[in-house]
mmCIF file of C-alpha atoms in Angstrom:
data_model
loop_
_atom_site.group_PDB
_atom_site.id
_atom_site.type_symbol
_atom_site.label_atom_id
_atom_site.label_comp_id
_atom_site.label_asym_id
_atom_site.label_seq_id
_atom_site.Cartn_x
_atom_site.Cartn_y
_atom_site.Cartn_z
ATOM 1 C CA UNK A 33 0.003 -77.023 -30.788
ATOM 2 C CA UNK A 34 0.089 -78.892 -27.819
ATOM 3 C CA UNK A 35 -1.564 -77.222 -24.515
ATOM 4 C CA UNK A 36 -2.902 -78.232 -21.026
ATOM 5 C CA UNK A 37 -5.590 -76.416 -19.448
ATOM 6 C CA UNK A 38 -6.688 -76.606 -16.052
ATOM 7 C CA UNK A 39 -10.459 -76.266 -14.632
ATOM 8 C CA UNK A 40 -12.421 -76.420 -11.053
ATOM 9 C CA UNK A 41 -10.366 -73.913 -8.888
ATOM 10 C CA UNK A 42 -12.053 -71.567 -6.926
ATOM 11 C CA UNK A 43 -13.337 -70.436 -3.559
ATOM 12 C CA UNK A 44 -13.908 -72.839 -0.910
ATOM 13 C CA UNK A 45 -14.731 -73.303 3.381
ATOM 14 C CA UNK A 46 -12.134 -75.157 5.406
ATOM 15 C CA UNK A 47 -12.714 -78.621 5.640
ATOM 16 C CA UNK A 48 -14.420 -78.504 1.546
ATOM 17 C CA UNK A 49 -13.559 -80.174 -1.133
ATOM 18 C CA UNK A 50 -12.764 -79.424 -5.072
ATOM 19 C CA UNK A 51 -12.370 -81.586 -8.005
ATOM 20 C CA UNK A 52 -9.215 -79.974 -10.222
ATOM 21 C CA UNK A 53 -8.955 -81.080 -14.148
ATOM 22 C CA UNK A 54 -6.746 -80.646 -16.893
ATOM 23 C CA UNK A 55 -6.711 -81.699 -20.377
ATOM 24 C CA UNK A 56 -4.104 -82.127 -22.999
ATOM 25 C CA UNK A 57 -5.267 -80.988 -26.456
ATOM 26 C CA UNK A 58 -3.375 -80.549 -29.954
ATOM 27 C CA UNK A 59 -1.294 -83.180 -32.010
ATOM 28 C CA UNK A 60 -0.674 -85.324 -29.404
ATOM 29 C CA UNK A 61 0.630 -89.202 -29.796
ATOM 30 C CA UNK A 62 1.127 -90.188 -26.133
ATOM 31 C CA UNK A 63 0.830 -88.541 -22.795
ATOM 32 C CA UNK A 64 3.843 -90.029 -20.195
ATOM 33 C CA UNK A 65 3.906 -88.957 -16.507
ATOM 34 C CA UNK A 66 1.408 -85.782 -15.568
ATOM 35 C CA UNK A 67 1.349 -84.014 -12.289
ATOM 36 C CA UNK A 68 -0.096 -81.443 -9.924
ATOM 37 C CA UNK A 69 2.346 -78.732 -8.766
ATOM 38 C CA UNK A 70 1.466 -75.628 -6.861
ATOM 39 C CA UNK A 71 2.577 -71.761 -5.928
ATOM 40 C CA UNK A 72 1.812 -69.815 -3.151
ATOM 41 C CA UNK A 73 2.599 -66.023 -2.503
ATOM 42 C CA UNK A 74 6.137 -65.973 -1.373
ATOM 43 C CA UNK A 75 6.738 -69.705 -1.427
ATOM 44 C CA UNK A 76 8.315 -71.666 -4.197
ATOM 45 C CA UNK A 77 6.378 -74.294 -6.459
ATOM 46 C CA UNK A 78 5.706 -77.515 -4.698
ATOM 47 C CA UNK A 79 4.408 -81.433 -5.913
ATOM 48 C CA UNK A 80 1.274 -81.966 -5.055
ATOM 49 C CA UNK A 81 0.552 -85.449 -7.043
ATOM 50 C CA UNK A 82 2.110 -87.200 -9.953
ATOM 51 C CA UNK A 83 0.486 -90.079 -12.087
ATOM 52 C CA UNK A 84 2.620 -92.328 -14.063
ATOM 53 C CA UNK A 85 0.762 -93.792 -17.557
ATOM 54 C CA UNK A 86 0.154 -96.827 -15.458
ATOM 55 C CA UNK A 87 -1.511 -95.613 -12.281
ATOM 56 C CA UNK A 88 1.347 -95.313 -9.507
ATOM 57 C CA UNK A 89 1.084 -92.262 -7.903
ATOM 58 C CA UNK A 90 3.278 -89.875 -5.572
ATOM 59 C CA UNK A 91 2.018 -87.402 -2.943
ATOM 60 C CA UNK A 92 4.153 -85.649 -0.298
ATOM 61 C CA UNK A 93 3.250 -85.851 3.071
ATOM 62 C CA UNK A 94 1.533 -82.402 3.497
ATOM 63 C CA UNK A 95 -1.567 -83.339 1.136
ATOM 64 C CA UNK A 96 -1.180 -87.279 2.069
ATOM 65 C CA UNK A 97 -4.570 -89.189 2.810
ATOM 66 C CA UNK A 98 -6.577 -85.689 1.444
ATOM 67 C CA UNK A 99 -5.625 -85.708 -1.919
ATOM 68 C CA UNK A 100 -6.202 -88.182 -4.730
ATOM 69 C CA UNK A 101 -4.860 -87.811 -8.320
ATOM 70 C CA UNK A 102 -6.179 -89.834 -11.182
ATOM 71 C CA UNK A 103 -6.178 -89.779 -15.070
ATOM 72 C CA UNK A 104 -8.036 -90.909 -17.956
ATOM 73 C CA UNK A 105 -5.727 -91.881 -20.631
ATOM 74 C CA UNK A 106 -8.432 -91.961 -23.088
ATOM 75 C CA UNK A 107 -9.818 -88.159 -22.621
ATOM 76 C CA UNK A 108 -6.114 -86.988 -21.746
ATOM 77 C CA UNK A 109 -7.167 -86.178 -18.689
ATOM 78 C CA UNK A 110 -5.342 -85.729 -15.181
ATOM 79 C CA UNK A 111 -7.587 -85.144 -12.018
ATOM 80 C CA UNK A 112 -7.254 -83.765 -8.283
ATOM 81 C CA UNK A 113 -9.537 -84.802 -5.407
ATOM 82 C CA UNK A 114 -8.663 -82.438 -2.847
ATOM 83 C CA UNK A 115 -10.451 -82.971 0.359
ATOM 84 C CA UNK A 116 -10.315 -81.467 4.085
ATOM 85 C CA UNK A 117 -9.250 -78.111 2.714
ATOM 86 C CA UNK A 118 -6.630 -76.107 4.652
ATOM 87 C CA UNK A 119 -6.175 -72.727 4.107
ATOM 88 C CA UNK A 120 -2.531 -73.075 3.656
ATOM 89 C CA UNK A 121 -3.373 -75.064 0.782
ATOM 90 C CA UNK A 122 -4.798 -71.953 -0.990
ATOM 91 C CA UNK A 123 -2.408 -71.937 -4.335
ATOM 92 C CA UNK A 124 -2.361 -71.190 -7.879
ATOM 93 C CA UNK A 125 -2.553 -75.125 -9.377
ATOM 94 C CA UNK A 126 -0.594 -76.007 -12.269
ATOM 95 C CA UNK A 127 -0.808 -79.371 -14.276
ATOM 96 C CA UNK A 128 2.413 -80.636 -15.576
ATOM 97 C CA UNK A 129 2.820 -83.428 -18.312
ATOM 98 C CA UNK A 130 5.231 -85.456 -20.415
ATOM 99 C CA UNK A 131 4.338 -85.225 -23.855
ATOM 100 C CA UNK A 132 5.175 -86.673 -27.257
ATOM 101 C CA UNK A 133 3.622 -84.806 -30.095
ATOM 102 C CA UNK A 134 2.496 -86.671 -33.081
ATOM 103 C CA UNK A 135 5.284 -87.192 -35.668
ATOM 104 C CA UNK A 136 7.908 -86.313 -33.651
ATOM 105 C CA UNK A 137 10.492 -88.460 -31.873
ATOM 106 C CA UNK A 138 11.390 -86.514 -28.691
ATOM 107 C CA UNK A 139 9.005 -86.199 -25.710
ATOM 108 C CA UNK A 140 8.616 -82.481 -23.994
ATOM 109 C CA UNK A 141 7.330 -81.375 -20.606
ATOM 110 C CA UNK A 142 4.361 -79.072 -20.799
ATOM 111 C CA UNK A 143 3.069 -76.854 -18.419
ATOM 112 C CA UNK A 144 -0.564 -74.849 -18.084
ATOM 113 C CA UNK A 145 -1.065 -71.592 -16.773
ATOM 114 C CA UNK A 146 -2.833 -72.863 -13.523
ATOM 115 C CA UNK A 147 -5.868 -72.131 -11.460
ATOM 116 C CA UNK A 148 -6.383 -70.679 -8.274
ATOM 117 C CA UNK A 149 -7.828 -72.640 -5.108
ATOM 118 C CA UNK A 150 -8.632 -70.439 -2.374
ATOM 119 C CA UNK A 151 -9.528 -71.849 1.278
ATOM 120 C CA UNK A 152 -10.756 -69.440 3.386
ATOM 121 C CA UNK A 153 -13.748 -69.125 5.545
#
């Protein structure tokens, strides 16, 4: 019942921005730590941001200072400000959360199917 699903990839210029978004939907009784992972052709999945409930956040050093991630507890929401484009960032995006579904006692990770950002002029 649970799902995430993610929204706002899509074809940008060097140097652009895009504004990524996924939301957690279904029988859901609290949302823990959600994250930004992605995959490249011939590379294997990467971080990109993580969020805990309360705010602190985690970026490695190849999207430092460019990317921001934020959530909205309230809409089950996770967000990714990607700025200054690179085309090596061009990836499929996948959001990632801890999840506790309603009635049930133990928490799962979820994953969605992604969404592609492509940086090229």
């Amino acid at each position: 019942q649970v799902q995430l699903v993610e929204s706002g990839g899509g074809l940008v210029q060097p140097g652009g921005s895009l504004r990524l978004s996924c939301a957690a939907s279904g029988s859901i009784f609290s949302i823990d730590d959600m994250g930004w992972y992605r995959q490249a052709p011939g590379k294997e999945r990467e971080l990109v941001a993580d969020i805990t409930v309360g705010g602190s956040t985690n970026y490695p050093d190849s999207v430092k200072g460019r990317f921001t991630i934020s959530r909205d507890n309230a809409k089950n929401t996770v967000y990714l400000q990607m700025n200054s484009l690179k085309p090596e960032d061009t990836a499929v995006y996948l959001c990632n959360a801890d999840i506790t579904a309603r009635g049930r006692y133990r928490r799962m990770n979820y994953w969605g199917k992604g969404t592609l950002v492509t940086v090229s002029s």
